[in-house]
mmCIF file with all atom_site columns, C-alpha atoms in Angstrom:
data_model
loop_
_atom_site.group_PDB
_atom_site.id
_atom_site.type_symbol
_atom_site.label_atom_id
_atom_site.label_alt_id
_atom_site.label_comp_id
_atom_site.label_asym_id
_atom_site.label_entity_id
_atom_site.label_seq_id
_atom_site.pdbx_PDB_ins_code
_atom_site.Cartn_x
_atom_site.Cartn_y
_atom_site.Cartn_z
_atom_site.occupancy
_atom_site.B_iso_or_equiv
_atom_site.pdbx_formal_charge
_atom_site.auth_seq_id
_atom_site.auth_comp_id
_atom_site.auth_asym_id
_atom_site.auth_atom_id
_atom_site.pdbx_PDB_model_num
ATOM 1   C CA . ALA A 1 1   ? 24.700  60.954  -26.674 1.00 87.00 ? 1   ALA A CA 1
ATOM 2   C CA . SER A 1 2   ? 26.872  61.483  -29.742 1.00 93.00 ? 2   SER A CA 1
ATOM 3   C CA . TRP A 1 3   ? 28.249  57.914  -29.632 1.00 94.00 ? 3   TRP A CA 1
ATOM 4   C CA . GLU A 1 4   ? 27.293  55.302  -32.192 1.00 94.00 ? 4   GLU A CA 1
ATOM 5   C CA . PRO A 1 5   ? 25.190  52.427  -30.767 1.00 93.00 ? 5   PRO A CA 1
ATOM 6   C CA . SER A 1 6   ? 28.025  49.964  -31.328 1.00 92.00 ? 6   SER A CA 1
ATOM 7   C CA . ARG A 1 7   ? 30.356  52.103  -29.229 1.00 92.00 ? 7   ARG A CA 1
ATOM 8   C CA . ILE A 1 8   ? 27.772  52.394  -26.452 1.00 90.00 ? 8   ILE A CA 1
ATOM 9   C CA . LEU A 1 9   ? 27.277  48.604  -26.378 1.00 88.00 ? 9   LEU A CA 1
ATOM 10  C CA . GLN A 1 10  ? 31.014  48.053  -26.354 1.00 87.00 ? 10  GLN A CA 1
ATOM 11  C CA . ALA A 1 11  ? 31.442  50.288  -23.321 1.00 86.00 ? 11  ALA A CA 1
ATOM 12  C CA . LEU A 1 12  ? 28.309  49.116  -21.535 1.00 83.00 ? 12  LEU A CA 1
ATOM 13  C CA . LYS A 1 13  ? 28.807  47.147  -18.362 1.00 79.00 ? 13  LYS A CA 1
ATOM 14  C CA . LEU A 1 14  ? 25.979  45.864  -16.146 1.00 75.00 ? 14  LEU A CA 1
ATOM 15  C CA . ASP A 1 15  ? 26.493  46.267  -12.444 1.00 74.00 ? 15  ASP A CA 1
ATOM 16  C CA . SER A 1 16  ? 25.044  43.094  -10.868 1.00 75.00 ? 16  SER A CA 1
ATOM 17  C CA . GLU A 1 17  ? 24.359  44.953  -7.633  1.00 79.00 ? 17  GLU A CA 1
ATOM 18  C CA . PHE A 1 18  ? 21.950  47.416  -9.240  1.00 77.00 ? 18  PHE A CA 1
ATOM 19  C CA . SER A 1 19  ? 20.566  45.465  -12.212 1.00 77.00 ? 19  SER A CA 1
ATOM 20  C CA . CYS A 1 20  ? 18.294  42.483  -12.739 1.00 80.00 ? 20  CYS A CA 1
ATOM 21  C CA . TRP A 1 21  ? 16.439  40.818  -15.586 1.00 82.00 ? 21  TRP A CA 1
ATOM 22  C CA . GLU A 1 22  ? 12.958  42.223  -16.159 1.00 88.00 ? 22  GLU A CA 1
ATOM 23  C CA . LYS A 1 23  ? 12.382  39.827  -19.038 1.00 91.00 ? 23  LYS A CA 1
ATOM 24  C CA . HIS A 1 24  ? 14.547  37.158  -20.625 1.00 91.00 ? 24  HIS A CA 1
ATOM 25  C CA . TRP A 1 25  ? 14.184  35.348  -23.929 1.00 94.00 ? 25  TRP A CA 1
ATOM 26  C CA . ASP A 1 26  ? 14.187  31.987  -22.086 1.00 95.00 ? 26  ASP A CA 1
ATOM 27  C CA . ASP A 1 27  ? 11.445  33.022  -19.643 1.00 95.00 ? 27  ASP A CA 1
ATOM 28  C CA . ASP A 1 28  ? 8.662   30.952  -21.230 1.00 95.00 ? 28  ASP A CA 1
ATOM 29  C CA . GLU A 1 29  ? 10.804  27.822  -21.458 1.00 96.00 ? 29  GLU A CA 1
ATOM 30  C CA . LEU A 1 30  ? 12.100  28.233  -17.904 1.00 94.00 ? 30  LEU A CA 1
ATOM 31  C CA . ASP A 1 31  ? 8.585   28.842  -16.567 1.00 95.00 ? 31  ASP A CA 1
ATOM 32  C CA . ALA A 1 32  ? 7.365   25.643  -18.248 1.00 96.00 ? 32  ALA A CA 1
ATOM 33  C CA . GLU A 1 33  ? 10.325  23.680  -16.854 1.00 97.00 ? 33  GLU A CA 1
ATOM 34  C CA . ALA A 1 34  ? 9.712   25.048  -13.352 1.00 96.00 ? 34  ALA A CA 1
ATOM 35  C CA . GLN A 1 35  ? 6.042   24.090  -13.608 1.00 95.00 ? 35  GLN A CA 1
ATOM 36  C CA . ARG A 1 36  ? 6.945   20.541  -14.687 1.00 95.00 ? 36  ARG A CA 1
ATOM 37  C CA . ASN A 1 37  ? 9.440   20.208  -11.839 1.00 94.00 ? 37  ASN A CA 1
ATOM 38  C CA . ALA A 1 38  ? 6.923   21.513  -9.313  1.00 92.00 ? 38  ALA A CA 1
ATOM 39  C CA . MET A 1 39  ? 4.239   19.095  -10.535 1.00 90.00 ? 39  MET A CA 1
ATOM 40  C CA . ALA A 1 40  ? 6.700   16.167  -10.400 1.00 88.00 ? 40  ALA A CA 1
ATOM 41  C CA . ALA A 1 41  ? 7.765   17.123  -6.862  1.00 87.00 ? 41  ALA A CA 1
ATOM 42  C CA . ALA A 1 42  ? 4.115   17.416  -5.782  1.00 84.00 ? 42  ALA A CA 1
ATOM 43  C CA . ASP A 1 43  ? 3.293   14.023  -7.301  1.00 83.00 ? 43  ASP A CA 1
ATOM 44  C CA . ASP A 1 44  ? 6.312   12.441  -5.618  1.00 81.00 ? 44  ASP A CA 1
ATOM 45  C CA . ALA A 1 45  ? 5.224   13.866  -2.255  1.00 80.00 ? 45  ALA A CA 1
ATOM 46  C CA . MET A 1 46  ? 1.548   13.037  -2.958  1.00 80.00 ? 46  MET A CA 1
ATOM 47  C CA . ASP A 1 47  ? 0.655   16.692  -2.411  1.00 79.00 ? 47  ASP A CA 1
ATOM 48  C CA . ARG A 1 48  ? -1.434  17.009  -5.577  1.00 78.00 ? 48  ARG A CA 1
ATOM 49  C CA . ILE A 1 49  ? -4.907  15.612  -6.207  1.00 77.00 ? 49  ILE A CA 1
ATOM 50  C CA . PRO A 1 50  ? -4.777  13.426  -9.356  1.00 78.00 ? 50  PRO A CA 1
ATOM 51  C CA . PRO A 1 51  ? -7.332  14.484  -11.989 1.00 76.00 ? 51  PRO A CA 1
ATOM 52  C CA . GLU A 1 52  ? -8.868  10.990  -12.035 1.00 78.00 ? 52  GLU A CA 1
ATOM 53  C CA . LEU A 1 53  ? -10.093 11.479  -8.439  1.00 80.00 ? 53  LEU A CA 1
ATOM 54  C CA . GLY A 1 54  ? -12.284 14.367  -9.558  1.00 78.00 ? 54  GLY A CA 1
ATOM 55  C CA . SER A 1 55  ? -13.362 17.136  -7.223  1.00 77.00 ? 55  SER A CA 1
ATOM 56  C CA . LEU A 1 56  ? -12.819 16.558  -3.519  1.00 82.00 ? 56  LEU A CA 1
ATOM 57  C CA . ASP A 1 57  ? -14.638 19.704  -2.489  1.00 81.00 ? 57  ASP A CA 1
ATOM 58  C CA . GLY A 1 58  ? -16.244 19.423  0.922   1.00 81.00 ? 58  GLY A CA 1
ATOM 59  C CA . LEU A 1 59  ? -13.436 17.305  2.362   1.00 81.00 ? 59  LEU A CA 1
ATOM 60  C CA . THR A 1 60  ? -10.938 18.593  4.873   1.00 82.00 ? 60  THR A CA 1
ATOM 61  C CA . ASN A 1 61  ? -7.272  18.795  3.891   1.00 77.00 ? 61  ASN A CA 1
ATOM 62  C CA . LEU A 1 62  ? -6.610  15.683  5.988   1.00 75.00 ? 62  LEU A CA 1
ATOM 63  C CA . GLN A 1 63  ? -9.403  13.773  4.244   1.00 78.00 ? 63  GLN A CA 1
ATOM 64  C CA . LYS A 1 64  ? -8.089  14.862  0.853   1.00 81.00 ? 64  LYS A CA 1
ATOM 65  C CA . SER A 1 65  ? -4.612  13.680  1.803   1.00 78.00 ? 65  SER A CA 1
ATOM 66  C CA . GLU A 1 66  ? -5.979  10.317  2.970   1.00 78.00 ? 66  GLU A CA 1
ATOM 67  C CA . THR A 1 67  ? -7.951  9.929   -0.283  1.00 83.00 ? 67  THR A CA 1
ATOM 68  C CA . VAL A 1 68  ? -4.853  10.622  -2.386  1.00 84.00 ? 68  VAL A CA 1
ATOM 69  C CA . LEU A 1 69  ? -2.793  8.196   -0.271  1.00 83.00 ? 69  LEU A CA 1
ATOM 70  C CA . HIS A 1 70  ? -5.437  5.465   -0.582  1.00 83.00 ? 70  HIS A CA 1
ATOM 71  C CA . ALA A 1 71  ? -5.587  5.909   -4.366  1.00 86.00 ? 71  ALA A CA 1
ATOM 72  C CA . LYS A 1 72  ? -1.784  5.888   -4.699  1.00 87.00 ? 72  LYS A CA 1
ATOM 73  C CA . VAL A 1 73  ? -1.474  2.622   -2.765  1.00 88.00 ? 73  VAL A CA 1
ATOM 74  C CA . LYS A 1 74  ? -4.042  0.943   -5.016  1.00 88.00 ? 74  LYS A CA 1
ATOM 75  C CA . GLU A 1 75  ? -2.153  2.237   -8.055  1.00 88.00 ? 75  GLU A CA 1
ATOM 76  C CA . ILE A 1 76  ? 1.101   0.811   -6.662  1.00 91.00 ? 76  ILE A CA 1
ATOM 77  C CA . LEU A 1 77  ? -0.519  -2.577  -6.065  1.00 91.00 ? 77  LEU A CA 1
ATOM 78  C CA . SER A 1 78  ? -2.023  -2.632  -9.551  1.00 89.00 ? 78  SER A CA 1
ATOM 79  C CA . LYS A 1 79  ? 1.406   -2.213  -11.152 1.00 90.00 ? 79  LYS A CA 1
ATOM 80  C CA . ALA A 1 80  ? 3.864   -3.920  -8.794  1.00 90.00 ? 80  ALA A CA 1
ATOM 81  C CA . GLY A 1 81  ? 3.086   -7.530  -9.696  1.00 91.00 ? 81  GLY A CA 1
ATOM 82  C CA . ARG A 1 82  ? 4.361   -8.756  -6.320  1.00 94.00 ? 82  ARG A CA 1
ATOM 83  C CA . LEU A 1 83  ? 3.676   -8.481  -2.600  1.00 95.00 ? 83  LEU A CA 1
ATOM 84  C CA . SER A 1 84  ? 5.416   -9.603  0.580   1.00 95.00 ? 84  SER A CA 1
ATOM 85  C CA . VAL A 1 85  ? 2.964   -10.931 3.163   1.00 95.00 ? 85  VAL A CA 1
ATOM 86  C CA . PRO A 1 86  ? 3.521   -11.636 6.886   1.00 94.00 ? 86  PRO A CA 1
ATOM 87  C CA . PHE A 1 87  ? 3.389   -14.897 8.803   1.00 94.00 ? 87  PHE A CA 1
ATOM 88  C CA . CYS A 1 88  ? 0.109   -16.010 10.320  1.00 94.00 ? 88  CYS A CA 1
ATOM 89  C CA . GLU A 1 89  ? -0.639  -18.378 13.152  1.00 94.00 ? 89  GLU A CA 1
ATOM 90  C CA . GLN A 1 90  ? -3.486  -19.889 15.114  1.00 93.00 ? 90  GLN A CA 1
ATOM 91  C CA . GLU A 1 91  ? -3.874  -21.928 18.276  1.00 92.00 ? 91  GLU A CA 1
ATOM 92  C CA . VAL A 1 92  ? -6.219  -24.890 18.404  1.00 92.00 ? 92  VAL A CA 1
ATOM 93  C CA . ILE A 1 93  ? -7.565  -25.699 21.882  1.00 91.00 ? 93  ILE A CA 1
ATOM 94  C CA . ARG A 1 94  ? -9.784  -28.577 23.008  1.00 89.00 ? 94  ARG A CA 1
ATOM 95  C CA . VAL A 1 95  ? -11.022 -29.679 26.415  1.00 90.00 ? 95  VAL A CA 1
ATOM 96  C CA . MET A 1 96  ? -10.533 -33.438 26.403  1.00 88.00 ? 96  MET A CA 1
ATOM 97  C CA . HIS A 1 97  ? -12.787 -36.103 27.945  1.00 84.00 ? 97  HIS A CA 1
ATOM 98  C CA . ASP A 1 98  ? -10.532 -36.415 30.993  1.00 87.00 ? 98  ASP A CA 1
ATOM 99  C CA . GLY A 1 99  ? -10.727 -32.643 31.646  1.00 86.00 ? 99  GLY A CA 1
ATOM 100 C CA . SER A 1 100 ? -7.275  -31.833 30.311  1.00 89.00 ? 100 SER A CA 1
ATOM 101 C CA . TYR A 1 101 ? -6.548  -29.020 27.858  1.00 87.00 ? 101 TYR A CA 1
ATOM 102 C CA . LYS A 1 102 ? -4.809  -29.777 24.614  1.00 89.00 ? 102 LYS A CA 1
ATOM 103 C CA . ARG A 1 103 ? -3.193  -26.957 22.618  1.00 89.00 ? 103 ARG A CA 1
ATOM 104 C CA . LEU A 1 104 ? -1.812  -27.267 19.126  1.00 90.00 ? 104 LEU A CA 1
ATOM 105 C CA . HIS A 1 105 ? -0.167  -24.437 17.207  1.00 91.00 ? 105 HIS A CA 1
ATOM 106 C CA . VAL A 1 106 ? -0.357  -23.931 13.425  1.00 93.00 ? 106 VAL A CA 1
ATOM 107 C CA . HIS A 1 107 ? 1.870   -21.438 11.639  1.00 93.00 ? 107 HIS A CA 1
ATOM 108 C CA . LEU A 1 108 ? 2.636   -20.202 8.126   1.00 92.00 ? 108 LEU A CA 1
ATOM 109 C CA . ASP A 1 109 ? 5.844   -18.250 7.479   1.00 93.00 ? 109 ASP A CA 1
ATOM 110 C CA . SER A 1 110 ? 6.000   -14.904 5.708   1.00 92.00 ? 110 SER A CA 1
ATOM 111 C CA . GLN A 1 111 ? 6.327   -15.256 1.954   1.00 92.00 ? 111 GLN A CA 1
ATOM 112 C CA . ASN A 1 112 ? 6.490   -13.416 -1.345  1.00 93.00 ? 112 ASN A CA 1
ATOM 113 C CA . LEU A 1 113 ? 3.510   -13.495 -3.687  1.00 94.00 ? 113 LEU A CA 1
ATOM 114 C CA . THR A 1 114 ? 3.372   -12.890 -7.424  1.00 94.00 ? 114 THR A CA 1
ATOM 115 C CA . LEU A 1 115 ? 0.234   -10.968 -8.392  1.00 94.00 ? 115 LEU A CA 1
ATOM 116 C CA . SER A 1 116 ? -1.660  -11.112 -11.680 1.00 93.00 ? 116 SER A CA 1
ATOM 117 C CA . GLN A 1 117 ? -5.107  -10.156 -13.040 1.00 94.00 ? 117 GLN A CA 1
ATOM 118 C CA . VAL A 1 118 ? -5.214  -7.226  -10.624 1.00 94.00 ? 118 VAL A CA 1
ATOM 119 C CA . ARG A 1 119 ? -8.547  -5.383  -10.390 1.00 92.00 ? 119 ARG A CA 1
ATOM 120 C CA . LEU A 1 120 ? -9.429  -2.357  -8.280  1.00 91.00 ? 120 LEU A CA 1
ATOM 121 C CA . GLU A 1 121 ? -12.697 -2.143  -6.336  1.00 87.00 ? 121 GLU A CA 1
ATOM 122 C CA . ALA A 1 122 ? -14.302 -5.018  -8.248  1.00 89.00 ? 122 ALA A CA 1
ATOM 123 C CA . PRO A 1 123 ? -17.674 -6.058  -6.715  1.00 90.00 ? 123 PRO A CA 1
ATOM 124 C CA . MET A 1 124 ? -17.816 -9.652  -5.422  1.00 87.00 ? 124 MET A CA 1
ATOM 125 C CA . ASN A 1 125 ? -21.347 -10.519 -4.264  1.00 82.00 ? 125 ASN A CA 1
ATOM 126 C CA . GLY A 1 126 ? -21.647 -7.948  -1.508  1.00 84.00 ? 126 GLY A CA 1
ATOM 127 C CA . LEU A 1 127 ? -17.924 -7.379  -1.091  1.00 89.00 ? 127 LEU A CA 1
ATOM 128 C CA . VAL A 1 128 ? -16.003 -4.542  -2.747  1.00 90.00 ? 128 VAL A CA 1
ATOM 129 C CA . PRO A 1 129 ? -12.334 -5.078  -1.817  1.00 91.00 ? 129 PRO A CA 1
ATOM 130 C CA . ASP A 1 130 ? -9.810  -2.365  -2.602  1.00 91.00 ? 130 ASP A CA 1
ATOM 131 C CA . VAL A 1 131 ? -7.846  -4.857  -4.697  1.00 93.00 ? 131 VAL A CA 1
ATOM 132 C CA . VAL A 1 132 ? -8.635  -8.371  -5.911  1.00 94.00 ? 132 VAL A CA 1
ATOM 133 C CA . CYS A 1 133 ? -6.092  -10.437 -7.827  1.00 95.00 ? 133 CYS A CA 1
ATOM 134 C CA . ILE A 1 134 ? -4.695  -13.900 -8.474  1.00 95.00 ? 134 ILE A CA 1
ATOM 135 C CA . ALA A 1 135 ? -1.726  -14.695 -6.223  1.00 95.00 ? 135 ALA A CA 1
ATOM 136 C CA . GLN A 1 136 ? 1.004   -17.283 -6.602  1.00 93.00 ? 136 GLN A CA 1
ATOM 137 C CA . SER A 1 137 ? 3.117   -18.212 -3.606  1.00 88.00 ? 137 SER A CA 1
ATOM 138 C CA . SER A 1 138 ? 6.899   -18.421 -3.754  1.00 82.00 ? 138 SER A CA 1
ATOM 139 C CA . ARG A 1 139 ? 6.654   -21.470 -1.486  1.00 80.00 ? 139 ARG A CA 1
ATOM 140 C CA . ASN A 1 140 ? 4.186   -23.321 -3.690  1.00 80.00 ? 140 ASN A CA 1
ATOM 141 C CA . PRO A 1 141 ? 4.392   -21.967 -7.278  1.00 78.00 ? 141 PRO A CA 1
ATOM 142 C CA . SER A 1 142 ? 1.938   -24.578 -8.572  1.00 79.00 ? 142 SER A CA 1
ATOM 143 C CA . GLU A 1 143 ? -0.891  -23.182 -6.441  1.00 83.00 ? 143 GLU A CA 1
ATOM 144 C CA . ASN A 1 144 ? -2.811  -20.052 -7.473  1.00 91.00 ? 144 ASN A CA 1
ATOM 145 C CA . PHE A 1 145 ? -5.520  -18.489 -5.340  1.00 94.00 ? 145 PHE A CA 1
ATOM 146 C CA . THR A 1 146 ? -7.766  -15.438 -5.247  1.00 94.00 ? 146 THR A CA 1
ATOM 147 C CA . LEU A 1 147 ? -6.393  -12.752 -2.926  1.00 95.00 ? 147 LEU A CA 1
ATOM 148 C CA . LEU A 1 148 ? -8.210  -9.711  -1.571  1.00 96.00 ? 148 LEU A CA 1
ATOM 149 C CA . ILE A 1 149 ? -6.124  -6.732  -0.426  1.00 95.00 ? 149 ILE A CA 1
ATOM 150 C CA . GLU A 1 150 ? -7.631  -4.095  1.846   1.00 93.00 ? 150 GLU A CA 1
ATOM 151 C CA . VAL A 1 151 ? -5.896  -0.742  2.402   1.00 90.00 ? 151 VAL A CA 1
ATOM 152 C CA . ALA A 1 152 ? -6.524  0.821   5.829   1.00 88.00 ? 152 ALA A CA 1
ATOM 153 C CA . VAL A 1 153 ? -5.921  4.571   5.964   1.00 82.00 ? 153 VAL A CA 1
ATOM 154 C CA . THR A 1 154 ? -8.387  5.493   8.699   1.00 75.00 ? 154 THR A CA 1
ATOM 155 C CA . HIS A 1 155 ? -10.751 2.498   8.996   1.00 79.00 ? 155 HIS A CA 1
ATOM 156 C CA . ARG A 1 156 ? -9.593  -1.079  9.358   1.00 86.00 ? 156 ARG A CA 1
ATOM 157 C CA . VAL A 1 157 ? -11.566 -4.157  8.337   1.00 90.00 ? 157 VAL A CA 1
ATOM 158 C CA . ASP A 1 158 ? -14.255 -4.681  10.973  1.00 91.00 ? 158 ASP A CA 1
ATOM 159 C CA . ALA A 1 159 ? -15.472 -7.932  12.513  1.00 92.00 ? 159 ALA A CA 1
ATOM 160 C CA . ALA A 1 160 ? -18.528 -8.215  10.247  1.00 92.00 ? 160 ALA A CA 1
ATOM 161 C CA . LYS A 1 161 ? -16.498 -7.912  7.070   1.00 92.00 ? 161 LYS A CA 1
ATOM 162 C CA . SER A 1 162 ? -13.852 -10.294 8.438   1.00 93.00 ? 162 SER A CA 1
ATOM 163 C CA . ALA A 1 163 ? -16.556 -12.883 9.152   1.00 94.00 ? 163 ALA A CA 1
ATOM 164 C CA . LEU A 1 164 ? -17.989 -12.516 5.640   1.00 93.00 ? 164 LEU A CA 1
ATOM 165 C CA . ILE A 1 165 ? -14.539 -12.991 4.074   1.00 94.00 ? 165 ILE A CA 1
ATOM 166 C CA . ALA A 1 166 ? -13.908 -16.078 6.208   1.00 94.00 ? 166 ALA A CA 1
ATOM 167 C CA . ALA A 1 167 ? -17.355 -17.501 5.417   1.00 93.00 ? 167 ALA A CA 1
ATOM 168 C CA . ARG A 1 168 ? -16.510 -17.277 1.715   1.00 93.00 ? 168 ARG A CA 1
ATOM 169 C CA . ASN A 1 169 ? -13.097 -18.867 2.302   1.00 94.00 ? 169 ASN A CA 1
ATOM 170 C CA . LEU A 1 170 ? -11.265 -15.968 0.615   1.00 94.00 ? 170 LEU A CA 1
ATOM 171 C CA . ALA A 1 171 ? -7.648  -15.092 1.339   1.00 95.00 ? 171 ALA A CA 1
ATOM 172 C CA . CYS A 1 172 ? -7.392  -11.472 2.452   1.00 96.00 ? 172 CYS A CA 1
ATOM 173 C CA . VAL A 1 173 ? -4.506  -9.280  3.593   1.00 96.00 ? 173 VAL A CA 1
ATOM 174 C CA . GLU A 1 174 ? -4.886  -5.832  5.138   1.00 95.00 ? 174 GLU A CA 1
ATOM 175 C CA . ILE A 1 175 ? -2.219  -3.134  4.701   1.00 93.00 ? 175 ILE A CA 1
ATOM 176 C CA . ASP A 1 176 ? -2.345  -0.650  7.582   1.00 89.00 ? 176 ASP A CA 1
ATOM 177 C CA . LEU A 1 177 ? -0.992  2.783   6.616   1.00 83.00 ? 177 LEU A CA 1
ATOM 178 C CA . THR A 1 178 ? -1.755  4.512   9.920   1.00 77.00 ? 178 THR A CA 1
ATOM 179 C CA . ARG A 1 179 ? 1.654   3.486   11.248  1.00 71.00 ? 179 ARG A CA 1
ATOM 180 C CA . LEU A 1 180 ? 3.385   5.599   8.594   1.00 68.00 ? 180 LEU A CA 1
ATOM 181 C CA . GLU A 1 181 ? 2.251   8.772   10.357  1.00 57.00 ? 181 GLU A CA 1
ATOM 182 C CA . SER A 1 182 ? 4.195   7.839   13.480  1.00 55.00 ? 182 SER A CA 1
ATOM 183 C CA . ARG A 1 183 ? 7.414   7.217   11.566  1.00 55.00 ? 183 ARG A CA 1
ATOM 184 C CA . GLN A 1 184 ? 7.750   10.437  9.572   1.00 56.00 ? 184 GLN A CA 1
ATOM 185 C CA . ARG A 1 185 ? 5.710   13.458  8.629   1.00 64.00 ? 185 ARG A CA 1
ATOM 186 C CA . ARG A 1 186 ? 6.235   13.167  4.880   1.00 72.00 ? 186 ARG A CA 1
ATOM 187 C CA . ILE A 1 187 ? 6.776   10.173  2.662   1.00 78.00 ? 187 ILE A CA 1
ATOM 188 C CA . THR A 1 188 ? 7.670   9.954   -1.034  1.00 83.00 ? 188 THR A CA 1
ATOM 189 C CA . VAL A 1 189 ? 6.109   7.619   -3.574  1.00 85.00 ? 189 VAL A CA 1
ATOM 190 C CA . ASP A 1 190 ? 9.238   5.429   -3.596  1.00 87.00 ? 190 ASP A CA 1
ATOM 191 C CA . GLN A 1 191 ? 9.178   5.141   0.194   1.00 85.00 ? 191 GLN A CA 1
ATOM 192 C CA . LEU A 1 192 ? 5.463   4.355   0.104   1.00 87.00 ? 192 LEU A CA 1
ATOM 193 C CA . GLN A 1 193 ? 5.991   1.660   -2.526  1.00 89.00 ? 193 GLN A CA 1
ATOM 194 C CA . SER A 1 194 ? 8.692   0.024   -0.430  1.00 89.00 ? 194 SER A CA 1
ATOM 195 C CA . ALA A 1 195 ? 6.429   0.086   2.650   1.00 86.00 ? 195 ALA A CA 1
ATOM 196 C CA . VAL A 1 196 ? 3.438   -1.302  0.737   1.00 91.00 ? 196 VAL A CA 1
ATOM 197 C CA . ILE A 1 197 ? 5.186   -3.986  -1.324  1.00 93.00 ? 197 ILE A CA 1
ATOM 198 C CA . ASP A 1 198 ? 8.231   -5.123  0.654   1.00 92.00 ? 198 ASP A CA 1
ATOM 199 C CA . ASP A 1 199 ? 7.555   -4.331  4.319   1.00 90.00 ? 199 ASP A CA 1
ATOM 200 C CA . VAL A 1 200 ? 5.511   -6.891  6.273   1.00 91.00 ? 200 VAL A CA 1
ATOM 201 C CA . GLN A 1 201 ? 5.321   -4.996  9.579   1.00 87.00 ? 201 GLN A CA 1
ATOM 202 C CA . GLY A 1 202 ? 2.142   -3.104  8.724   1.00 87.00 ? 202 GLY A CA 1
ATOM 203 C CA . LYS A 1 203 ? 0.238   -6.062  7.250   1.00 93.00 ? 203 LYS A CA 1
ATOM 204 C CA . ARG A 1 204 ? -2.007  -8.705  8.748   1.00 94.00 ? 204 ARG A CA 1
ATOM 205 C CA . TRP A 1 205 ? -4.017  -11.620 7.444   1.00 96.00 ? 205 TRP A CA 1
ATOM 206 C CA . ILE A 1 206 ? -7.758  -11.093 7.743   1.00 96.00 ? 206 ILE A CA 1
ATOM 207 C CA . PHE A 1 207 ? -8.207  -14.712 6.664   1.00 96.00 ? 207 PHE A CA 1
ATOM 208 C CA . ASN A 1 208 ? -5.877  -17.342 5.240   1.00 96.00 ? 208 ASN A CA 1
ATOM 209 C CA . PRO A 1 209 ? -7.594  -20.470 3.852   1.00 94.00 ? 209 PRO A CA 1
ATOM 210 C CA . SER A 1 210 ? -4.381  -22.524 4.069   1.00 93.00 ? 210 SER A CA 1
ATOM 211 C CA . LEU A 1 211 ? -4.028  -21.739 7.758   1.00 94.00 ? 211 LEU A CA 1
ATOM 212 C CA . ALA A 1 212 ? -7.718  -22.516 8.286   1.00 94.00 ? 212 ALA A CA 1
ATOM 213 C CA . ARG A 1 213 ? -7.260  -25.940 6.650   1.00 93.00 ? 213 ARG A CA 1
ATOM 214 C CA . MET A 1 214 ? -4.260  -26.650 8.872   1.00 93.00 ? 214 MET A CA 1
ATOM 215 C CA . ALA A 1 215 ? -6.234  -25.632 11.966  1.00 94.00 ? 215 ALA A CA 1
ATOM 216 C CA . LYS A 1 216 ? -9.150  -27.854 10.918  1.00 94.00 ? 216 LYS A CA 1
ATOM 217 C CA . SER A 1 217 ? -6.766  -30.774 10.484  1.00 93.00 ? 217 SER A CA 1
ATOM 218 C CA . ARG A 1 218 ? -5.396  -30.237 13.994  1.00 92.00 ? 218 ARG A CA 1
ATOM 219 C CA . GLU A 1 219 ? -8.931  -30.060 15.380  1.00 92.00 ? 219 GLU A CA 1
ATOM 220 C CA . LEU A 1 220 ? -9.667  -33.449 13.802  1.00 93.00 ? 220 LEU A CA 1
ATOM 221 C CA . ASP A 1 221 ? -6.467  -34.839 15.328  1.00 92.00 ? 221 ASP A CA 1
ATOM 222 C CA . LEU A 1 222 ? -7.572  -33.699 18.775  1.00 92.00 ? 222 LEU A CA 1
ATOM 223 C CA . GLU A 1 223 ? -11.045 -35.094 18.179  1.00 92.00 ? 223 GLU A CA 1
ATOM 224 C CA . ARG A 1 224 ? -9.598  -38.503 17.320  1.00 92.00 ? 224 ARG A CA 1
ATOM 225 C CA . LYS A 1 225 ? -7.462  -38.448 20.468  1.00 90.00 ? 225 LYS A CA 1
ATOM 226 C CA . ASP A 1 226 ? -10.515 -37.496 22.495  1.00 91.00 ? 226 ASP A CA 1
ATOM 227 C CA . GLN A 1 227 ? -12.405 -40.448 20.997  1.00 91.00 ? 227 GLN A CA 1
ATOM 228 C CA . GLU A 1 228 ? -9.575  -42.722 22.072  1.00 90.00 ? 228 GLU A CA 1
ATOM 229 C CA . LEU A 1 229 ? -9.861  -41.374 25.618  1.00 86.00 ? 229 LEU A CA 1
ATOM 230 C CA . ARG A 1 230 ? -13.598 -41.992 25.620  1.00 89.00 ? 230 ARG A CA 1
#
């Protein structure tokens, strides 16, 4: 008790086994850094509801997760500027005049598309696709076409909507995210972006006008051959 403070401090040793920090001068800065890291980790794992989605009260945790996933995919598509799409094919069949069956096969290979003028949920005369954009094919850079992109989290494009898209001769690709659940329990934003943009396994053409034109041409070929038989 008779020591000067400087002598006490000089002799003072903290035993790490029996001492801990109650408060530290870097606490506020470290708390803020931890909060930023936690928010970044939650965003990367899509475990946080983005403010732009508003309140999702009334939804189950699964429904909230699906809503966040759906929104993140649309955000990825709006910024990526590219998309890999799968092959598509169709069989043309005709019963000929002599009773024989003729089958012709039309096919378009998978390809890479460049996307521009991307819009999210833009109304189109009774249709509200998740994404609508202008696409340019790597196989035919001189040709641009309107492309609809549908994102299936729980509900896929039904027959009525498919028929309406075909009737309007609009190219449409569906990205099915339900398969991701069977591959792994959690997925990061980077993994999701790779699956959405580069992977073609979970995609299908709802309607492809180029394939439809090819099929129509083959139908006319078969019709001409049938006329020859007649």
